[in-house]
Coordinates of C-alpha atoms and ligand atoms in Angstrom, one line a residue:
M643 CA 42.3 24.9 16.3
G644 CA 39.9 23.5 13.7
K645 CA 38.7 19.9 14.0
L646 CA 40.5 19.0 10.7
T647 CA 43.8 20.6 11.8
R648 CA 43.6 18.8 15.2
E649 CA 43.0 15.5 13.4
I650 CA 46.0 16.1 11.1
V651 CA 48.3 17.0 14.0
A652 CA 47.1 14.0 16.1
G653 CA 47.6 11.6 13.1
S654 CA 51.1 12.9 12.4
V655 CA 52.1 12.6 16.1
G656 CA 50.7 9.1 16.1
A657 CA 52.6 8.1 13.0
L658 CA 55.9 9.6 14.4
L659 CA 55.5 7.6 17.6
V660 CA 54.8 4.3 15.7
L661 CA 57.9 5.0 13.6
A662 CA 60.0 5.6 16.8
V663 CA 58.9 2.3 18.3
L664 CA 59.7 0.5 15.1
L665 CA 63.2 2.0 15.1
G666 CA 63.7 0.7 18.6
F667 CA 63.3 3.8 20.8
D668 CA 62.0 3.2 24.3
L669 CA 58.9 5.4 24.8
S670 CA 57.5 3.9 28.0
F671 CA 58.2 7.2 29.8
L672 CA 55.5 8.8 27.7
I673 CA 52.7 6.5 28.8
L674 CA 51.8 8.5 32.0
P675 CA 51.7 12.0 30.4
A676 CA 49.8 10.7 27.4
S677 CA 47.1 9.1 29.6
L678 CA 46.8 12.4 31.5
V679 CA 46.4 14.4 28.2
V680 CA 43.7 11.9 27.0
L681 CA 41.8 12.1 30.4
L682 CA 41.9 15.9 30.4
S683 CA 40.6 16.1 26.9
L684 CA 37.7 13.8 27.7
I685 CA 36.8 15.9 30.7
R686 CA 37.0 19.1 28.6
N687 CA 34.7 17.6 26.0
G688 CA 32.2 16.2 28.5
R689 CA 31.2 12.5 28.4
P690 CA 33.3 10.1 26.4
N691 CA 32.1 9.6 22.9
L692 CA 31.3 6.0 23.7
L693 CA 28.7 7.1 26.1
Q694 CA 27.4 9.9 23.9
G695 CA 26.2 7.7 21.1
D696 CA 24.2 9.9 18.8
L697 CA 23.3 12.3 21.6
G698 CA 22.8 15.9 20.5
L699 CA 19.7 17.6 19.2
G700 CA 20.2 16.1 15.8
G701 CA 20.7 12.7 17.2
L702 CA 17.1 12.6 18.4
G703 CA 16.0 12.6 14.9
S704 CA 14.5 16.0 14.6
N705 CA 16.6 18.1 12.4
D706 CA 14.3 18.2 9.4
D707 CA 11.1 17.4 11.3
S708 CA 11.4 20.1 13.8
K709 CA 9.6 22.7 11.6
I710 CA 5.9 22.3 11.3
P711 CA 5.4 19.3 9.1
L712 CA 3.6 19.7 5.7
V713 CA 1.4 16.6 6.2
T714 CA -2.3 17.3 6.7
F715 CA -5.2 15.0 7.7
E716 CA -6.3 15.1 4.1
D717 CA -3.1 13.2 3.2
I718 CA -4.2 10.3 5.4
G719 CA -6.6 7.8 3.7
G720 CA -9.1 5.8 5.7
Q721 CA -8.7 5.9 9.5
D722 CA -11.8 8.1 9.9
V723 CA -12.4 7.0 13.5
A724 CA -8.7 7.4 14.5
K725 CA -8.6 10.8 12.9
R726 CA -11.8 11.9 14.7
E727 CA -10.5 10.7 18.0
L728 CA -7.2 12.5 17.5
L729 CA -8.8 15.7 16.4
E730 CA -11.0 15.7 19.6
A731 CA -7.8 15.2 21.6
L732 CA -6.2 18.1 19.9
A733 CA -8.9 20.6 20.8
F734 CA -7.1 21.6 24.0
L735 CA -4.0 22.7 21.9
K736 CA -6.2 24.4 19.3
E737 CA -8.6 26.1 21.7
S738 CA -6.4 26.2 24.8
D739 CA -8.2 29.3 26.3
R740 CA -11.6 27.8 26.0
S741 CA -10.4 24.5 27.5
A742 CA -8.8 26.4 30.4
Q743 CA -12.1 28.4 31.0
L744 CA -13.9 25.1 31.3
G745 CA -11.3 23.8 33.7
I746 CA -10.3 21.0 31.4
R747 CA -7.1 19.3 32.6
P748 CA -4.7 19.6 29.6
L749 CA -4.2 16.4 27.8
K750 CA -0.5 15.4 28.0
G751 CA -0.2 12.3 26.0
V752 CA -2.0 10.4 23.2
L753 CA -1.0 6.9 22.3
L754 CA -1.4 5.7 18.7
A755 CA -1.6 1.9 18.7
G756 CA -1.8 -0.3 15.7
P757 CA 0.1 -2.5 13.2
P758 CA 3.2 -1.2 11.3
G759 CA 2.7 1.1 8.3
T760 CA -0.9 2.2 9.1
G761 CA -0.1 5.9 9.3
K762 CA 0.7 6.6 12.9
T763 CA 3.7 8.8 12.1
L764 CA 1.6 10.6 9.5
M765 CA -1.1 11.2 12.1
A766 CA 1.4 12.7 14.6
K767 CA 2.8 15.0 11.8
A768 CA -0.7 16.0 10.7
A769 CA -1.6 16.8 14.4
A770 CA 1.4 19.1 14.5
N771 CA 0.4 20.8 11.2
Y772 CA -3.2 21.1 12.4
T773 CA -2.3 22.7 15.7
G774 CA 0.6 24.8 14.3
S775 CA 3.0 23.0 16.7
V776 CA 6.7 22.4 16.4
F777 CA 7.3 18.7 15.7
V778 CA 10.1 16.8 17.5
S779 CA 10.5 13.1 17.0
A780 CA 12.5 10.2 18.4
S781 CA 12.3 6.5 18.4
G782 CA 12.1 4.4 21.6
S783 CA 15.2 2.5 20.6
Q784 CA 17.3 5.7 20.6
F785 CA 16.8 5.9 24.4
V786 CA 17.9 2.5 25.3
Q787 CA 21.6 2.3 26.0
M788 CA 23.9 0.0 27.8
Y789 CA 25.0 2.9 30.1
A790 CA 23.2 4.0 33.1
G791 CA 21.6 7.5 32.9
V792 CA 22.1 8.0 29.1
G793 CA 18.5 7.1 28.2
A794 CA 17.1 9.3 31.0
S795 CA 19.3 12.3 30.0
R796 CA 18.1 11.8 26.4
V797 CA 14.5 12.0 27.5
R798 CA 15.2 15.3 29.4
Q799 CA 17.0 16.6 26.3
L800 CA 14.1 15.8 24.0
F801 CA 11.6 17.8 26.1
K802 CA 14.1 20.6 26.4
Q803 CA 14.6 20.6 22.7
A804 CA 10.9 20.8 22.0
R805 CA 10.5 23.8 24.3
T806 CA 13.6 25.6 22.8
L807 CA 12.5 25.0 19.2
A808 CA 9.0 26.3 19.9
E809 CA 10.4 29.4 21.6
Q810 CA 12.9 30.0 18.8
G811 CA 10.0 29.6 16.2
E812 CA 7.7 31.7 18.4
K813 CA 5.2 28.9 18.6
T814 CA 3.0 28.2 21.6
S815 CA 2.9 24.4 21.3
A816 CA 5.1 21.4 20.5
I817 CA 4.3 17.8 19.7
I818 CA 6.9 15.3 20.8
F819 CA 6.5 12.1 18.8
I820 CA 8.0 8.9 20.3
D821 CA 7.8 6.0 17.8
E822 CA 8.3 2.4 19.1
I823 CA 7.4 3.7 22.6
D824 CA 7.1 0.1 23.8
V825 CA 10.9 -0.2 23.6
L826 CA 11.3 2.5 26.2
G827 CA 8.0 2.1 28.0
A828 CA 7.8 -1.6 28.6
K829 CA 6.6 -2.8 31.9
R830 CA 9.2 -1.9 34.6
G831 CA 11.1 -4.7 36.2
K832 CA 11.1 -6.7 32.9
N833 CA 14.7 -6.1 32.2
H834 CA 16.5 -7.7 35.1
S835 CA 20.0 -7.3 33.8
H836 CA 20.2 -3.6 34.6
M837 CA 18.0 -0.8 35.7
E838 CA 18.7 1.5 32.7
Y839 CA 15.3 0.8 31.1
D840 CA 13.5 1.6 34.3
Q841 CA 15.4 4.8 34.8
T842 CA 14.6 6.0 31.3
L843 CA 10.9 5.2 31.7
N844 CA 10.8 6.9 35.1
E845 CA 12.3 10.0 33.5
L846 CA 9.7 10.0 30.8
L847 CA 6.9 9.7 33.4
T848 CA 8.6 12.6 35.4
Q849 CA 8.8 14.7 32.2
I850 CA 5.1 14.1 31.3
D851 CA 4.1 14.9 34.8
G852 CA 6.1 18.1 34.6
V853 CA 4.2 19.4 31.6
K854 CA 2.3 22.3 33.0
S855 CA -0.6 24.1 31.3
E856 CA 0.7 27.5 32.5
H857 CA 4.0 27.0 30.7
P858 CA 4.2 29.3 27.6
V859 CA 4.9 26.3 25.4
K860 CA 2.3 23.6 25.6
I861 CA 3.6 20.1 25.0
L862 CA 1.7 17.1 23.8
V863 CA 3.5 13.7 23.8
V864 CA 2.3 11.4 21.0
G865 CA 3.5 7.8 21.4
A866 CA 3.2 5.1 18.7
T867 CA 3.4 1.4 19.3
N868 CA 2.6 -1.9 17.6
R869 CA 2.5 -3.6 21.1
S870 CA 0.4 -1.5 23.5
D871 CA 0.0 -4.7 25.6
L872 CA 3.7 -4.4 26.6
L873 CA 3.4 -0.9 28.0
D874 CA 3.9 -0.2 31.7
P875 CA 0.4 0.6 33.2
A876 CA 1.9 3.8 34.7
L877 CA 2.2 5.2 31.2
L878 CA -1.5 4.5 30.5
R879 CA -3.0 5.9 33.6
P880 CA -5.1 9.1 33.4
G881 CA -2.9 12.2 33.3
R882 CA -0.3 10.6 31.1
F883 CA -1.2 8.7 27.9
D884 CA -4.8 8.8 28.8
R885 CA -6.1 8.7 25.2
V886 CA -5.4 5.5 23.2
V887 CA -6.3 5.9 19.6
Q888 CA -6.4 2.6 17.6
V889 CA -4.9 2.9 14.1
D890 CA -5.9 -0.3 12.4
L891 CA -5.3 -1.8 9.0
P892 CA -7.6 0.0 6.5
D893 CA -10.8 -1.5 5.3
K894 CA -11.7 -1.5 1.6
K895 CA -13.0 2.1 1.6
G896 CA -9.8 3.2 3.4
R897 CA -7.6 1.3 1.0
W898 CA -9.4 2.9 -1.9
Q899 CA -8.8 6.4 -0.4
I900 CA -5.1 5.6 0.3
L901 CA -4.6 4.4 -3.3
K902 CA -6.2 7.6 -4.6
I903 CA -3.9 9.7 -2.5
H904 CA -0.8 7.9 -3.7
A905 CA -1.9 7.7 -7.3
K906 CA -2.2 11.5 -7.5
N907 CA 1.3 11.9 -9.0
K908 CA 1.1 8.8 -11.2
P909 CA -0.3 8.5 -14.7
L910 CA -2.8 5.7 -14.5
A911 CA -4.2 4.2 -17.7
P912 CA -8.0 4.7 -18.0
E913 CA -8.5 0.9 -17.6
V914 CA -7.1 1.0 -14.1
N915 CA -9.9 0.6 -11.5
L916 CA -8.5 1.6 -8.1
E917 CA -11.7 0.4 -6.3
Q918 CA -11.0 -3.1 -7.7
V919 CA -7.3 -2.8 -6.6
A920 CA -8.6 -1.9 -3.1
E921 CA -10.8 -5.0 -3.2
E922 CA -7.9 -7.2 -4.1
T923 CA -5.6 -5.9 -1.4
Y924 CA -7.3 -7.1 1.8
G925 CA -4.8 -6.9 4.7
F926 CA -2.5 -4.3 3.1
S927 CA -1.4 -1.4 5.2
G928 CA -1.1 2.1 3.9
A929 CA 2.6 1.6 3.6
H930 CA 2.0 -1.6 1.5
L931 CA -0.4 0.4 -0.7
E932 CA 2.1 3.2 -1.3
N933 CA 4.7 0.6 -2.1
L934 CA 2.4 -1.2 -4.4
L935 CA 1.8 1.9 -6.6
N936 CA 5.5 2.7 -6.6
E937 CA 6.3 -0.9 -7.7
A938 CA 3.5 -0.6 -10.4
A939 CA 5.2 2.6 -11.7
I940 CA 8.6 0.8 -11.8
N941 CA 6.9 -2.1 -13.7
A942 CA 5.5 0.5 -16.2
L943 CA 9.0 1.9 -16.6
R944 CA 10.5 -1.5 -17.2
N945 CA 7.8 -2.4 -19.7
N946 CA 8.3 0.9 -21.5
H947 CA 4.8 2.1 -20.8
K948 CA 3.9 5.7 -20.7
Q949 CA 1.1 5.0 -18.2
I950 CA 0.5 2.5 -15.5
Y951 CA -1.6 -0.4 -16.8
P952 CA -3.6 -3.0 -14.9
G953 CA -1.0 -5.6 -15.7
D954 CA 1.7 -3.4 -14.0
I955 CA -0.5 -3.2 -10.9
R956 CA -1.2 -6.9 -10.9
D957 CA 2.5 -7.7 -10.9
A958 CA 3.1 -5.2 -8.2
I959 CA 0.4 -6.7 -5.9
E960 CA 2.0 -10.1 -6.3
K961 CA 5.4 -8.7 -5.6
V962 CA 4.2 -6.9 -2.4
M963 CA 2.4 -10.1 -1.3
L964 CA 5.0 -12.7 -2.3
G965 CA 8.3 -11.0 -2.9
E966 CA 10.5 -10.5 -6.0
K967 CA 10.4 -13.1 -8.9
S968 CA 13.0 -15.7 -8.3
N969 CA 15.4 -16.8 -11.0
R970 CA 14.8 -20.5 -10.4
S971 CA 13.9 -22.3 -13.6
P972 CA 12.1 -25.5 -12.9
Q973 CA 12.2 -28.5 -15.3
K974 CA 9.5 -28.8 -17.9
E975 CA 7.8 -31.7 -16.0
E976 CA 8.0 -29.7 -12.8
L977 CA 6.4 -26.7 -14.4
E978 CA 3.6 -29.0 -15.8
R979 CA 3.0 -30.3 -12.3
V980 CA 2.9 -26.7 -10.9
A981 CA 0.3 -25.8 -13.6
Y982 CA -2.0 -28.8 -12.8
H983 CA -1.6 -27.9 -9.1
E984 CA -2.6 -24.3 -9.5
V985 CA -5.4 -25.0 -11.9
G986 CA -6.8 -27.4 -9.4
H987 CA -6.8 -24.7 -6.7
A988 CA -8.4 -22.2 -9.1
I989 CA -11.2 -24.5 -10.3
I990 CA -12.3 -25.3 -6.7
S991 CA -11.8 -21.7 -5.6
E992 CA -14.2 -20.6 -8.4
R993 CA -16.7 -23.3 -7.5
V994 CA -16.6 -22.4 -3.8
R995 CA -17.0 -18.7 -4.6
P996 CA -17.7 -17.6 -8.2
G997 CA -15.4 -14.7 -9.2
A998 CA -12.9 -15.5 -6.4
V999 CA -9.8 -16.0 -8.6
A1000 CA -7.8 -12.8 -9.1
S1001 CA -4.9 -14.4 -10.9
I1002 CA -3.0 -17.6 -11.5
T1003 CA 0.7 -17.9 -12.3
I1004 CA 3.5 -20.4 -12.5
T1005 CA 6.2 -17.8 -12.1
S1006 CA 8.2 -18.6 -9.0
R1007 CA 8.4 -15.9 -6.3
N1008 CA 10.3 -16.6 -3.0
N1009 CA 9.4 -20.1 -2.0
A1010 CA 6.3 -20.5 -4.2
L1011 CA 6.7 -22.1 -7.6
G1012 CA 3.3 -20.9 -8.6
Y1013 CA 0.2 -19.6 -6.9
I1014 CA -3.3 -18.4 -7.3
R1015 CA -4.4 -15.1 -5.8
Q1016 CA -8.0 -14.9 -4.5
N1017 CA -10.1 -11.8 -4.2
P1018 CA -11.8 -11.2 -1.0
Q1019 CA -15.1 -9.6 -2.2
V1020 CA -15.7 -7.9 1.0
D1021 CA -13.5 -7.5 4.1
Q1022 CA -14.5 -10.3 6.3
Y1023 CA -13.8 -10.8 10.0
L1024 CA -16.0 -13.8 10.9
Y1025 CA -16.3 -17.1 9.0
T1026 CA -19.0 -19.7 9.0
K1027 CA -18.4 -23.4 9.0
E1028 CA -19.4 -23.6 5.3
Q1029 CA -16.8 -20.9 4.4
I1030 CA -14.0 -22.7 6.4
I1031 CA -14.9 -25.9 4.7
G1032 CA -14.7 -24.2 1.3
A1033 CA -11.3 -22.7 2.2
I1034 CA -10.0 -26.2 3.1
Q1035 CA -11.3 -27.6 -0.2
V1036 CA -9.3 -24.9 -2.0
C1037 CA -6.2 -25.8 -0.1
V1038 CA -6.4 -29.5 -0.8
A1039 CA -7.4 -29.1 -4.4
G1040 CA -3.8 -28.6 -5.7
A1041 CA -2.5 -31.9 -4.4
V1042 CA -5.7 -33.7 -5.5
S1043 CA -5.4 -32.3 -9.0
E1044 CA -1.7 -33.4 -9.3
E1045 CA -2.8 -36.9 -8.2
L1046 CA -5.6 -37.1 -10.7
V1047 CA -3.6 -35.9 -13.7
L1048 CA -0.2 -37.4 -12.9
G1049 CA -1.0 -40.3 -10.6
Q1050 CA 1.0 -39.0 -7.6
R1051 CA 1.2 -36.1 -5.3
S1052 CA 4.4 -34.1 -4.5
T1053 CA 6.0 -32.1 -1.8
G1054 CA 4.5 -29.0 -3.4
A1055 CA 1.5 -29.2 -1.1
V1056 CA 3.4 -28.6 2.2
G1057 CA 2.1 -25.0 2.6
D1058 CA -1.4 -26.0 1.6
I1059 CA -1.5 -28.8 4.2
E1060 CA -0.3 -26.4 6.8
Q1061 CA -3.0 -23.9 5.9
A1062 CA -5.7 -26.6 5.8
T1063 CA -4.6 -27.9 9.2
D1064 CA -4.8 -24.4 10.7
L1065 CA -8.3 -23.9 9.2
A1066 CA -9.5 -27.3 10.6
K1067 CA -8.0 -26.4 14.0
R1068 CA -9.9 -23.1 13.9
M1069 CA -13.1 -25.1 13.2
V1070 CA -12.4 -27.4 16.3
F1071 CA -11.8 -24.5 18.7
S1072 CA -14.7 -22.5 17.4
G1073 CA -17.0 -25.4 18.2
L1074 CA -17.7 -26.0 14.5
S1075 CA -16.3 -29.6 14.3
P1076 CA -18.1 -32.9 15.1
L1077 CA -16.6 -32.6 18.6
G1078 CA -18.9 -29.6 19.3
I1079 CA -17.7 -27.1 21.9
V1080 CA -14.3 -28.2 23.3
S1081 CA -11.9 -26.6 25.8
S1082 CA -8.4 -25.6 24.7
E1083 CA -7.2 -28.7 26.7
V1084 CA -8.7 -31.2 24.2
P1085 CA -6.2 -34.2 24.2
G1086 CA -3.7 -34.1 21.4
N1087 CA -4.7 -37.4 19.8
I1088 CA -8.4 -36.5 19.6
L1089 CA -7.5 -33.1 18.1
H1090 CA -5.2 -34.8 15.5
E1091 CA -7.9 -37.4 14.6
T1092 CA -10.6 -34.7 14.2
I1093 CA -8.4 -32.5 12.1
S1094 CA -7.4 -35.5 9.8
Q1095 CA -11.0 -36.5 9.5
I1096 CA -12.1 -33.0 8.5
I1097 CA -9.4 -32.7 5.9
K1098 CA -9.9 -36.3 4.5
E1099 CA -13.6 -35.6 4.0
Q1100 CA -12.9 -32.5 2.0
E1101 CA -10.3 -34.3 -0.1
L1102 CA -12.9 -36.8 -1.0
A1103 CA -15.4 -34.1 -1.9
V1104 CA -12.8 -32.3 -4.1
K1105 CA -11.8 -35.6 -5.8
G1106 CA -15.5 -36.1 -6.6
V1107 CA -15.6 -32.7 -8.4
L1108 CA -12.1 -32.8 -10.1
S1109 CA -12.1 -36.4 -11.3
S1110 CA -14.7 -35.5 -14.0
L1111 CA -12.6 -32.4 -15.0
V1112 CA -9.2 -33.9 -15.8
G1113 CA -9.5 -32.9 -19.5
V1114 CA -10.4 -29.3 -18.4
I1115 CA -7.5 -29.1 -16.0
K1116 CA -5.1 -30.2 -18.8
E1117 CA -6.4 -27.7 -21.2
I1118 CA -6.3 -24.7 -18.9
A1119 CA -2.8 -25.9 -17.6
S1120 CA -1.5 -26.0 -21.2
Y1121 CA -2.7 -22.4 -21.7
L1122 CA -1.0 -21.4 -18.4
L1123 CA 2.2 -23.1 -19.5
R1124 CA 2.2 -21.0 -22.6
Q1125 CA 1.3 -17.7 -20.9
E1126 CA 2.9 -18.2 -17.5
S1127 CA 0.1 -16.3 -15.8
M1128 CA -3.5 -15.2 -16.4
D1129 CA -5.9 -13.0 -14.6
G1130 CA -9.2 -14.0 -13.1
E1131 CA -11.3 -12.9 -16.2
E1132 CA -9.2 -14.9 -18.6
F1133 CA -9.4 -18.0 -16.4
R1134 CA -13.2 -17.7 -16.0
A1135 CA -13.7 -17.2 -19.8
L1136 CA -11.5 -20.3 -20.4
L1137 CA -13.3 -22.3 -17.8
A1138 CA -16.7 -21.4 -19.1
A1139 CA -15.6 -22.4 -22.6
C1140 CA -14.6 -25.8 -21.3
V1141 CA -17.4 -26.6 -18.8
D1142 CA -19.9 -25.2 -16.4
V1143 CA -18.5 -26.2 -13.0
S1144 CA -21.0 -24.4 -10.9
Ligands
ATP1476 P1 5.4 2.1 12.0 O1 4.5 1.5 13.0 O2 6.1 1.0 11.2 O3 6.3 3.2 12.4 P2 3.4 3.9 11.0 O4 2.1 3.4 11.4 O5 4.0 5.1 11.7 O6 4.5 2.7 10.8 P3 3.8 5.7 8.7 O7 5.2 5.8 8.9 O8 2.9 6.8 9.1 O9 3.3 4.3 9.4 O10 3.5 5.3 7.2 C1 4.5 4.9 6.3 C2 4.1 5.3 4.9 O11 2.9 4.6 4.5 C3 3.6 6.8 4.8 O12 4.7 7.6 4.6 C4 2.6 6.7 3.7 O13 3.3 6.8 2.4 C5 2.0 5.4 3.8 N1 0.8 5.4 4.6 C6 0.5 4.7 5.7 N2 -0.7 4.8 6.1 C7 -1.3 5.7 5.3 C8 -2.6 6.3 5.2 N3 -3.5 6.0 6.1 N4 -2.8 7.2 4.2 C9 -1.9 7.4 3.3 N5 -0.7 6.9 3.3 C10 -0.4 6.1 4.3

């Protein structure tokens, strides 16, 4: 009987039974036989559905992926070191005979570790493409179930599926990609409530140990995680995931390459300078950059442009950084305050580092009523005392500017104060404050006093600069109130026309 017919019959019988009960018939004599029928049907169909979850080959997320993926290493921007390390690790699949001759123990697992959206899945797919391997993927969370044994059986099924698909496709190798492997491979004994997690991890270890070089289908397990620190040491010991490849956020060159890859199918106006976009997007992952160009294309569509213009990209950067524009409409006085605040930040930012302002706006996005975006000129990982002090000055400049123009500060500086406090704290714990080198146990009151002192000094310094520029602040703010936003070039031209602040 087909599934549909069975469902129709079951539904009709159910409806008749309900009708009979409503009409007052006593059907209690049917309870025992009905229970028997249900039980027999469950036994015939294997485990109850409840336990099955999304079990089944498709359930482990591989239907479409199980062919050789089309992604190649050329589709991955940046990540030169990670790509090189992965390619080295793949040599044993690519040149298995030579590796065997040299007596090289086959590599069973590679762990890709790094922040979200940096291309770990892409790398695993490119690895499958490069080695001509079948690609089977699953996510750690798919293995973790409330019911004992289900996770472990899914692990077995995944390995079996990889071998079967490779044999069916007449391939000699398969790559099993397990995303979020920390969910399934966290340190054993952490989940005290039940042993299901531990059983699943034990099964994974057993399966990895069971991968034999003489088997006609060679298997490589590629795990991906954002939290390699959570992994059970047994997973990382040699013979299992003995290669850990770090896949970090891209640097400027990497971002530029990623932007070029994702701009291939997009009509960019000649004025668009992707190198500059890469410069302005410090801290963006590959996924952010892909999303940024997509948002820019959507902006172009909304603005009825035939090509993507720098303005479309600028809006998209802000959207990716700060979220969608909100439809809050502040009062005129509030908007003026926001404009004075942002112009204060911008003037000091430009004074601290000429060319630093990328854009200023008083359009609200998420919680921000306005903001300035700064360009990091180069990717930077270490900061000097002078640079931290400069950053604190930029933070406090908004509130100081409001005070100088309007006579009072507002609650708009909460985020700035938080940032300034964090920076001052960093100064203290890096031994750059007047306290010199301190331990992490420095008493709370001394820490508080030192932080306040650092911030107060910078407020005074900023007041000294801005108090002679109140007219300039007002003039630039009135332009900003008319335009809503301006880019760094416009701001610098306006500022230069008003005064030389350097
Ligand atoms: P997660 O840890 O969240 O699973 P991930 O590191 O596996 O993320 P991917 O799924 O590989 O990230 O990347 C998501 C998308 O971001 C890709 O489909 C691609 O569009 C883009 N992307 C990420 N990194 C790169 C890169 N290095 N080059 C080109 N595109 C990238």
